[in-house]
mmCIF file of C-alpha atoms in Angstrom:
data_model
loop_
_atom_site.group_PDB
_atom_site.id
_atom_site.type_symbol
_atom_site.label_atom_id
_atom_site.label_comp_id
_atom_site.label_asym_id
_atom_site.label_seq_id
_atom_site.Cartn_x
_atom_site.Cartn_y
_atom_site.Cartn_z
ATOM 1 C CA MET A 261 -18.330 -5.903 88.112
ATOM 2 C CA PRO A 262 -18.118 -5.366 92.483
ATOM 3 C CA MET A 263 -14.462 -4.213 93.008
ATOM 4 C CA SER A 264 -11.860 -6.815 94.301
ATOM 5 C CA SER A 265 -11.884 -6.849 97.534
ATOM 6 C CA SER A 266 -7.697 -3.992 97.520
ATOM 7 C CA PRO A 267 -10.235 -1.015 96.045
ATOM 8 C CA ALA A 268 -13.170 -1.172 97.698
ATOM 9 C CA VAL A 269 -10.719 -1.434 101.110
ATOM 10 C CA ALA A 270 -9.081 1.760 99.560
ATOM 11 C CA VAL A 271 -12.104 3.354 99.305
ATOM 12 C CA ALA A 272 -13.533 2.588 102.174
ATOM 13 C CA VAL A 273 -10.834 4.034 103.959
ATOM 14 C CA ALA A 274 -10.670 7.451 101.979
ATOM 15 C CA SER A 275 -14.699 7.994 102.222
ATOM 16 C CA ALA A 276 -13.837 7.456 106.595
ATOM 17 C CA ALA A 277 -11.020 10.621 105.655
ATOM 18 C CA VAL A 278 -13.384 12.929 103.632
ATOM 19 C CA VAL A 279 -16.148 12.139 106.814
ATOM 20 C CA ALA A 280 -13.943 12.833 109.776
ATOM 21 C CA LEU A 281 -12.146 16.452 107.980
ATOM 22 C CA ALA A 282 -16.113 17.575 106.625
ATOM 23 C CA VAL A 283 -16.773 17.146 110.250
ATOM 24 C CA ALA A 284 -14.142 19.253 111.306
ATOM 25 C CA ASN A 285 -14.134 21.716 108.355
ATOM 26 C CA ARG A 286 -17.883 22.049 109.189
ATOM 27 C CA VAL A 287 -16.964 22.464 112.715
ATOM 28 C CA LEU A 288 -13.856 25.073 112.175
ATOM 29 C CA TYR A 289 -15.658 27.023 109.600
ATOM 30 C CA LYS A 290 -18.336 28.199 112.750
ATOM 31 C CA LEU A 291 -15.743 28.163 115.723
ATOM 32 C CA ALA A 292 -13.454 30.256 112.151
ATOM 33 C CA LEU A 293 -16.465 32.650 112.403
ATOM 34 C CA VAL A 294 -15.918 33.485 116.058
ATOM 35 C CA PRO A 295 -13.502 35.681 115.781
ATOM 36 C CA LEU A 296 -13.914 36.687 111.986
ATOM 37 C CA LYS A 297 -18.060 37.245 112.359
ATOM 38 C CA SER A 298 -17.602 40.523 110.675
ATOM 39 C CA TYR A 299 -15.203 39.244 107.810
ATOM 40 C CA PRO A 300 -16.207 35.848 106.571
ATOM 41 C CA PHE A 301 -15.772 37.874 103.067
ATOM 42 C CA LEU A 302 -12.220 38.064 103.605
ATOM 43 C CA LEU A 303 -11.885 34.480 105.390
ATOM 44 C CA ALA A 304 -13.587 33.388 101.705
ATOM 45 C CA GLN A 305 -11.026 35.487 99.526
ATOM 46 C CA LEU A 306 -7.813 33.524 101.356
ATOM 47 C CA THR A 307 -9.166 30.336 101.027
ATOM 48 C CA THR A 308 -10.145 31.123 97.722
ATOM 49 C CA PHE A 309 -7.151 33.084 96.072
ATOM 50 C CA GLY A 310 -4.443 31.642 98.393
ATOM 51 C CA TYR A 311 -5.152 28.208 97.734
ATOM 52 C CA VAL A 312 -4.110 29.037 94.182
ATOM 53 C CA THR A 313 -0.447 29.895 95.021
ATOM 54 C CA VAL A 314 -0.755 26.428 97.944
ATOM 55 C CA TYR A 315 -1.906 23.768 94.914
ATOM 56 C CA PHE A 316 0.706 25.132 92.169
ATOM 57 C CA SER A 317 3.451 25.060 94.655
ATOM 58 C CA ILE A 318 2.566 21.852 95.691
ATOM 59 C CA LEU A 319 1.889 20.709 91.652
ATOM 60 C CA TYR A 320 5.005 22.048 91.244
ATOM 61 C CA ALA A 321 6.343 20.253 93.357
ATOM 62 C CA ARG A 322 5.270 17.158 92.302
ATOM 63 C CA TYR A 323 5.925 18.508 88.163
ATOM 64 C CA ARG A 324 9.415 18.442 90.065
ATOM 65 C CA ALA A 325 9.664 14.677 91.557
ATOM 66 C CA GLY A 326 8.091 13.368 88.148
ATOM 67 C CA VAL A 327 4.722 12.234 89.718
ATOM 68 C CA VAL A 328 3.440 14.952 87.015
ATOM 69 C CA THR A 329 3.701 14.217 83.907
ATOM 70 C CA ARG A 330 4.329 16.993 81.672
ATOM 71 C CA ASP A 331 1.419 15.493 79.227
ATOM 72 C CA MET A 332 -1.108 15.445 82.507
ATOM 73 C CA LEU A 333 0.078 19.476 81.936
ATOM 74 C CA THR A 334 -1.138 19.503 78.743
ATOM 75 C CA LEU A 335 -4.656 18.578 79.316
ATOM 76 C CA PRO A 336 -7.168 20.299 77.018
ATOM 77 C CA LYS A 337 -8.105 23.265 79.890
ATOM 78 C CA ILE A 338 -11.666 24.389 78.451
ATOM 79 C CA ARG A 339 -13.364 22.017 81.484
ATOM 80 C CA PHE A 340 -10.830 23.246 83.909
ATOM 81 C CA ALA A 341 -12.628 26.623 83.221
ATOM 82 C CA VAL A 342 -15.661 25.600 83.184
ATOM 83 C CA ILE A 343 -15.318 24.227 86.344
ATOM 84 C CA GLY A 344 -13.523 27.321 87.699
ATOM 85 C CA LEU A 345 -17.184 29.191 86.302
ATOM 86 C CA LEU A 346 -19.144 26.878 87.748
ATOM 87 C CA GLU A 347 -17.413 27.188 90.911
ATOM 88 C CA ALA A 348 -17.565 30.682 91.153
ATOM 89 C CA LEU A 349 -20.974 30.990 89.661
ATOM 90 C CA GLY A 350 -21.782 28.915 93.090
ATOM 91 C CA VAL A 351 -20.068 30.791 95.510
ATOM 92 C CA ALA A 352 -22.411 34.162 94.016
ATOM 93 C CA ALA A 353 -24.892 32.224 94.560
ATOM 94 C CA GLY A 354 -24.646 30.469 97.457
ATOM 95 C CA MET A 355 -23.136 33.758 99.409
ATOM 96 C CA SER A 356 -25.963 35.998 99.123
ATOM 97 C CA ALA A 357 -28.654 32.835 99.558
ATOM 98 C CA GLY A 358 -26.844 32.251 102.901
ATOM 99 C CA ALA A 359 -27.456 29.438 105.371
ATOM 100 C CA MET A 360 -31.252 29.534 105.154
ATOM 101 C CA LEU A 361 -31.739 25.968 103.427
ATOM 102 C CA PRO A 362 -30.296 22.701 104.257
ATOM 103 C CA GLY A 363 -27.989 23.036 100.498
ATOM 104 C CA PRO A 364 -25.928 19.475 101.021
ATOM 105 C CA ALA A 365 -28.849 17.460 100.017
ATOM 106 C CA ILE A 366 -29.481 19.172 96.650
ATOM 107 C CA PRO A 367 -26.038 18.049 94.794
ATOM 108 C CA ILE A 368 -26.549 14.356 95.192
ATOM 109 C CA LEU A 369 -29.548 14.141 92.542
ATOM 110 C CA SER A 370 -28.165 17.214 90.872
ATOM 111 C CA GLN A 371 -24.985 15.134 90.644
ATOM 112 C CA LEU A 372 -26.654 11.955 89.539
ATOM 113 C CA ILE A 373 -28.757 13.973 87.242
ATOM 114 C CA PHE A 374 -25.471 15.643 86.055
ATOM 115 C CA SER A 375 -23.705 12.097 86.058
ATOM 116 C CA VAL A 376 -26.658 11.158 83.733
ATOM 117 C CA LEU A 377 -25.910 13.635 80.793
ATOM 118 C CA LEU A 378 -22.273 14.053 80.729
ATOM 119 C CA LEU A 379 -21.295 10.977 81.780
ATOM 120 C CA GLY A 380 -23.024 8.035 80.695
ATOM 121 C CA LYS A 381 -23.721 7.025 83.930
ATOM 122 C CA THR A 382 -26.952 4.119 84.634
ATOM 123 C CA TYR A 383 -28.243 3.886 88.006
ATOM 124 C CA SER A 384 -30.247 0.921 89.874
ATOM 125 C CA LEU A 385 -33.195 1.761 91.500
ATOM 126 C CA ARG A 386 -31.755 0.836 95.002
ATOM 127 C CA GLN A 387 -28.629 3.687 94.557
ATOM 128 C CA ILE A 388 -31.780 5.956 93.162
ATOM 129 C CA ILE A 389 -33.275 5.357 96.682
ATOM 130 C CA GLY A 390 -30.654 4.910 98.579
ATOM 131 C CA CYS A 391 -29.766 8.664 97.330
ATOM 132 C CA LEU A 392 -33.190 9.946 97.957
ATOM 133 C CA LEU A 393 -33.162 8.677 101.375
ATOM 134 C CA VAL A 394 -29.824 10.099 102.192
ATOM 135 C CA THR A 395 -31.388 13.515 100.731
ATOM 136 C CA SER A 396 -34.328 12.897 103.349
ATOM 137 C CA GLY A 397 -31.924 12.778 106.169
ATOM 138 C CA VAL A 398 -30.057 15.351 105.594
ATOM 139 C CA ILE A 399 -33.441 17.646 105.310
ATOM 140 C CA LEU A 400 -34.559 15.884 108.455
ATOM 141 C CA ALA A 401 -31.751 16.338 110.313
ATOM 142 C CA VAL A 402 -31.168 19.392 109.308
ATOM 143 C CA ALA A 403 -33.856 21.564 108.799
ATOM 144 C CA SER A 404 -35.994 19.755 112.402
ATOM 145 C CA GLY A 405 -32.211 19.587 114.086
ATOM 146 C CA ALA A 406 -32.969 21.749 116.944
ATOM 147 C CA ASN A 407 -35.933 22.463 119.152
ATOM 148 C CA ASP A 408 -35.647 26.292 118.401
ATOM 149 C CA GLY A 409 -37.829 26.063 115.459
ATOM 150 C CA HIS A 410 -37.678 25.099 112.108
ATOM 151 C CA LEU A 411 -34.803 26.552 110.320
ATOM 152 C CA LEU A 412 -36.639 27.598 106.469
ATOM 153 C CA SER A 413 -39.367 29.572 108.604
ATOM 154 C CA GLY A 414 -40.083 33.091 107.118
ATOM 155 C CA VAL A 415 -37.244 32.432 104.743
ATOM 156 C CA LYS A 416 -38.291 33.473 101.223
ATOM 157 C CA LEU A 417 -38.915 31.599 97.974
ATOM 158 C CA ILE A 418 -35.598 33.628 96.538
ATOM 159 C CA TRP A 419 -33.282 32.731 99.235
ATOM 160 C CA PRO A 420 -34.120 28.342 98.756
ATOM 161 C CA LEU A 421 -34.269 28.504 95.197
ATOM 162 C CA LEU A 422 -30.841 30.313 95.077
ATOM 163 C CA MET A 423 -29.106 27.689 97.729
ATOM 164 C CA VAL A 424 -30.491 25.438 94.899
ATOM 165 C CA VAL A 425 -28.907 26.969 91.875
ATOM 166 C CA SER A 426 -25.666 27.234 93.913
ATOM 167 C CA SER A 427 -25.987 23.602 94.412
ATOM 168 C CA ALA A 428 -26.478 22.958 90.802
ATOM 169 C CA PHE A 429 -23.414 25.058 89.490
ATOM 170 C CA GLN A 430 -21.118 22.659 92.027
ATOM 171 C CA ALA A 431 -22.607 19.640 91.524
ATOM 172 C CA GLY A 432 -21.833 20.000 87.865
ATOM 173 C CA ALA A 433 -18.131 20.870 88.944
ATOM 174 C CA SER A 434 -17.190 18.071 90.617
ATOM 175 C CA ILE A 435 -18.890 15.955 87.534
ATOM 176 C CA LEU A 436 -17.394 18.372 85.203
ATOM 177 C CA LYS A 437 -14.368 16.693 87.412
ATOM 178 C CA GLU A 438 -15.031 13.454 87.384
ATOM 179 C CA SER A 439 -14.697 13.495 83.923
ATOM 180 C CA VAL A 440 -11.354 15.253 83.274
ATOM 181 C CA PHE A 441 -10.329 11.871 85.234
ATOM 182 C CA VAL A 442 -12.271 9.496 82.914
ATOM 183 C CA ASP A 443 -11.530 11.477 79.905
ATOM 184 C CA GLY A 444 -7.761 11.805 80.927
ATOM 185 C CA ALA A 445 -6.978 7.991 81.268
ATOM 186 C CA LYS A 446 -7.802 7.347 78.151
ATOM 187 C CA ARG A 447 -5.335 10.301 76.487
ATOM 188 C CA LEU A 448 -2.508 9.623 79.867
ATOM 189 C CA LYS A 449 -2.879 5.802 77.890
ATOM 190 C CA GLY A 450 -5.005 4.432 81.252
ATOM 191 C CA LYS A 451 -3.588 6.938 83.830
ATOM 192 C CA ARG A 452 -5.701 8.860 85.980
ATOM 193 C CA PRO A 453 -4.573 12.866 86.172
ATOM 194 C CA ASP A 454 -2.855 13.743 89.344
ATOM 195 C CA ILE A 455 -5.376 15.509 91.577
ATOM 196 C CA PHE A 456 -3.694 18.444 91.778
ATOM 197 C CA VAL A 457 -3.502 18.738 88.369
ATOM 198 C CA VAL A 458 -7.414 19.745 88.691
ATOM 199 C CA ASN A 459 -7.728 21.080 91.516
ATOM 200 C CA SER A 460 -4.791 23.904 90.966
ATOM 201 C CA PHE A 461 -6.097 24.339 87.523
ATOM 202 C CA GLY A 462 -9.876 24.393 88.497
ATOM 203 C CA SER A 463 -8.995 26.865 91.350
ATOM 204 C CA GLY A 464 -6.635 29.157 88.751
ATOM 205 C CA PHE A 465 -9.644 29.769 86.653
ATOM 206 C CA GLN A 466 -12.128 29.345 89.589
ATOM 207 C CA ALA A 467 -9.849 32.758 91.264
ATOM 208 C CA LEU A 468 -9.771 34.383 88.165
ATOM 209 C CA VAL A 469 -13.517 34.538 87.523
ATOM 210 C CA VAL A 470 -14.084 35.257 91.514
ATOM 211 C CA PHE A 471 -11.873 38.548 90.828
ATOM 212 C CA LEU A 472 -13.855 39.556 87.681
ATOM 213 C CA LEU A 473 -16.901 39.620 90.566
ATOM 214 C CA LEU A 474 -15.441 41.137 93.110
ATOM 215 C CA PRO A 475 -17.843 44.194 93.152
ATOM 216 C CA LEU A 476 -20.823 42.019 92.623
ATOM 217 C CA LEU A 477 -19.338 39.107 95.323
ATOM 218 C CA SER A 478 -18.702 42.517 97.695
ATOM 219 C CA ASN A 479 -22.592 44.095 97.513
ATOM 220 C CA LEU A 480 -23.917 40.844 97.823
ATOM 221 C CA ARG A 481 -21.647 40.919 101.637
ATOM 222 C CA GLY A 482 -24.167 44.552 101.970
ATOM 223 C CA ILE A 483 -19.915 46.313 101.170
ATOM 224 C CA LYS A 484 -19.571 48.602 98.982
ATOM 225 C CA LEU A 485 -16.903 48.858 95.926
ATOM 226 C CA ALA A 486 -15.602 52.138 97.874
ATOM 227 C CA GLU A 487 -15.186 50.645 100.926
ATOM 228 C CA LEU A 488 -13.997 47.203 100.224
ATOM 229 C CA SER A 489 -10.229 48.205 100.720
ATOM 230 C CA GLY A 490 -10.816 50.009 104.239
ATOM 231 C CA HIS A 491 -12.928 46.179 104.851
ATOM 232 C CA LEU A 492 -10.578 44.048 103.441
ATOM 233 C CA ASN A 493 -7.614 45.687 105.704
ATOM 234 C CA GLY A 494 -9.981 45.785 108.890
ATOM 235 C CA GLY A 495 -10.573 41.957 108.677
ATOM 236 C CA ALA A 496 -6.945 41.334 107.980
ATOM 237 C CA GLU A 497 -5.926 43.010 111.262
ATOM 238 C CA CYS A 498 -8.797 41.155 112.791
ATOM 239 C CA PHE A 499 -7.096 38.020 111.342
ATOM 240 C CA LEU A 500 -3.710 38.375 112.638
ATOM 241 C CA ASN A 501 -5.306 39.612 115.992
ATOM 242 C CA VAL A 502 -3.778 42.934 115.812
ATOM 243 C CA GLY A 503 -4.010 46.507 115.396
ATOM 244 C CA GLU A 504 -7.409 48.252 117.746
ATOM 245 C CA SER A 505 -10.092 46.439 116.102
ATOM 246 C CA PRO A 506 -12.872 47.467 117.671
ATOM 247 C CA ILE A 507 -14.382 43.919 117.495
ATOM 248 C CA ASP A 508 -13.071 40.649 119.576
ATOM 249 C CA CYS A 509 -10.709 38.867 117.081
ATOM 250 C CA GLY A 510 -9.944 36.769 120.804
ATOM 251 C CA GLY A 511 -9.095 33.293 118.365
ATOM 252 C CA ALA A 512 -7.458 34.598 115.784
ATOM 253 C CA PRO A 513 -5.198 33.670 113.605
ATOM 254 C CA PHE A 514 -5.332 30.125 115.430
ATOM 255 C CA LEU A 515 -8.723 29.060 114.400
ATOM 256 C CA PRO A 516 -9.239 31.185 111.343
ATOM 257 C CA LEU A 517 -5.959 29.455 110.259
ATOM 258 C CA LEU A 518 -7.179 25.686 111.163
ATOM 259 C CA PHE A 519 -10.133 25.808 109.375
ATOM 260 C CA ILE A 520 -8.453 27.102 105.805
ATOM 261 C CA PHE A 521 -5.484 24.017 107.061
ATOM 262 C CA VAL A 522 -8.093 21.589 107.446
ATOM 263 C CA ASN A 523 -10.632 22.808 104.346
ATOM 264 C CA MET A 524 -7.789 23.342 102.010
ATOM 265 C CA ALA A 525 -7.022 19.152 103.481
ATOM 266 C CA PHE A 526 -10.538 18.544 103.056
ATOM 267 C CA ASN A 527 -10.804 19.453 99.393
ATOM 268 C CA ILE A 528 -8.019 17.407 98.636
ATOM 269 C CA SER A 529 -9.232 14.560 100.193
ATOM 270 C CA LEU A 530 -12.811 15.056 98.098
ATOM 271 C CA LEU A 531 -11.198 15.312 95.172
ATOM 272 C CA ASN A 532 -9.429 12.467 95.938
ATOM 273 C CA LEU A 533 -12.189 10.581 96.098
ATOM 274 C CA VAL A 534 -13.762 11.446 93.260
ATOM 275 C CA LYS A 535 -10.790 10.318 90.911
ATOM 276 C CA MET A 536 -11.018 6.949 92.777
ATOM 277 C CA SER A 537 -14.786 6.157 92.664
ATOM 278 C CA SER A 538 -17.632 8.564 91.410
ATOM 279 C CA ALA A 539 -18.864 12.151 92.117
ATOM 280 C CA VAL A 540 -22.108 10.966 93.250
ATOM 281 C CA VAL A 541 -20.044 8.888 95.824
ATOM 282 C CA ALA A 542 -18.307 11.714 97.618
ATOM 283 C CA SER A 543 -21.247 14.059 97.684
ATOM 284 C CA LEU A 544 -22.967 10.767 100.143
ATOM 285 C CA THR A 545 -20.134 10.115 101.782
ATOM 286 C CA ALA A 546 -19.583 14.207 102.494
ATOM 287 C CA THR A 547 -23.757 14.062 102.473
ATOM 288 C CA SER A 548 -23.482 11.551 106.013
ATOM 289 C CA ALA A 549 -21.225 14.024 107.853
ATOM 290 C CA VAL A 550 -24.084 17.380 107.869
ATOM 291 C CA PRO A 551 -25.546 15.488 111.166
ATOM 292 C CA ILE A 552 -23.143 14.187 112.621
ATOM 293 C CA SER A 553 -21.726 18.645 112.791
ATOM 294 C CA ILE A 554 -24.578 19.306 113.701
ATOM 295 C CA TYR A 555 -24.640 17.290 116.728
ATOM 296 C CA ILE A 556 -21.249 19.189 117.668
ATOM 297 C CA LEU A 557 -21.959 22.185 116.865
ATOM 298 C CA SER A 558 -25.111 21.469 119.154
ATOM 299 C CA LEU A 559 -22.538 20.589 122.096
ATOM 300 C CA PRO A 560 -20.852 23.296 124.223
ATOM 301 C CA LEU A 561 -17.301 24.366 121.935
ATOM 302 C CA PRO A 562 -14.839 26.851 123.041
ATOM 303 C CA TYR A 563 -15.607 30.187 121.786
ATOM 304 C CA ILE A 564 -19.599 29.075 122.144
ATOM 305 C CA PRO A 565 -20.127 27.635 124.985
ATOM 306 C CA GLN A 566 -24.297 27.801 124.394
ATOM 307 C CA GLY A 567 -25.434 24.441 123.165
ATOM 308 C CA ALA A 568 -28.585 23.759 121.575
ATOM 309 C CA GLU A 569 -30.948 20.840 122.670
ATOM 310 C CA LEU A 570 -31.829 18.555 119.459
ATOM 311 C CA SER A 571 -35.152 16.713 118.303
ATOM 312 C CA ALA A 572 -36.004 13.735 117.911
ATOM 313 C CA SER A 573 -36.637 13.928 114.332
ATOM 314 C CA PHE A 574 -32.748 14.669 114.177
ATOM 315 C CA ILE A 575 -32.185 11.135 115.356
ATOM 316 C CA PHE A 576 -34.757 9.889 112.599
ATOM 317 C CA GLY A 577 -33.135 12.058 110.367
ATOM 318 C CA GLY A 578 -29.795 9.980 110.919
ATOM 319 C CA ILE A 579 -31.014 7.176 110.654
ATOM 320 C CA VAL A 580 -32.465 7.522 107.305
ATOM 321 C CA LEU A 581 -29.844 9.068 106.358
ATOM 322 C CA LEU A 582 -27.581 5.885 107.636
ATOM 323 C CA MET A 583 -29.953 3.737 105.994
ATOM 324 C CA GLY A 584 -30.048 6.046 102.390
ATOM 325 C CA LEU A 585 -25.556 5.163 102.197
ATOM 326 C CA ILE A 586 -25.674 1.501 102.932
ATOM 327 C CA LEU A 587 -28.502 1.054 100.218
ATOM 328 C CA TYR A 588 -26.409 2.771 98.097
ATOM 329 C CA ASN A 589 -23.429 1.205 98.890
ATOM 330 C CA LEU A 590 -24.831 -3.195 99.284
ATOM 331 C CA PRO A 591 -22.974 -5.051 96.606
ATOM 332 C CA GLN A 592 -24.667 -5.861 93.469
ATOM 333 C CA SER A 593 -25.618 -8.225 91.803
ATOM 334 C CA SER A 594 -24.812 -9.708 88.422
ATOM 335 C CA LYS A 595 -28.352 -8.344 87.637
ATOM 336 C CA GLU A 596 -27.069 -5.051 88.325
ATOM 337 C CA SER A 597 -23.657 -5.217 87.309
ATOM 338 C CA LYS A 598 -24.683 -5.203 84.085
ATOM 339 C CA THR A 599 -26.474 -2.461 84.048
ATOM 340 C CA ASP A 600 -24.487 0.263 85.744
#
């Protein structure tokens, strides 16, 4: 059945927040790496382990306020463990592959497959075509965005394959989060679990797996285990912009802290959209921010004064993406409502 106007408006507002925060998140990540260009590994660990403390602190406060119930906290933890494992493995595969493939396009198709297999969902031909158009638009916009050559030129096949694997892990984690909300509503007599229950326990298990994989992850970044302590100390000095670092850390700690704050807000808003709609809708919404982010990053920015000229194919890719979003979100006919 089509959504009533009130839930539809709420989803539209949540989607707009996700797009705005997704754009800010991508742009600020690029800016945060200006002072931390030699320490991206430190930034990744700060977001992994720091969020556990923040999320569980918020969860405790919401529990004390009565927003989170004891029943929510006693939900089975096996799915949270699998979510954490998948997200950690996605980080490991993505870290080794780097930014060599338009990865944001892949979770859309992966989530369609996972949601059919894990949640038993069905999608109309219109929705599938819409997802394909969004994927094609992102690939066109990213791979043909700048005039200085294609993004994937000279890239070995192993790196795109690893990015596909990374995105598949993340897609599976997103679908499992959706299943936690769906199954939780059955266990909690119609009330869906609070998003900070899902965020906190998922992040906690992810941090545990990342800690166990720390030697592997550091090696993937070219940091030997014996050098890890010195690397993290140097990164901390650069992050705080103290000491006598040989690297220019201008912009720290303001830019990294601003990115961490916005990244956390983006993750919370994205999970809220998953709770309100579905993982596929959330992925489509977040993916629509990719061309906008590329356009903003092509402009002269503080700490990144050199811009880039965008090609006509970038504009075409953005139009294709927009057509896909419109097609997917068209109101359902009564025939489609019976099959979805």
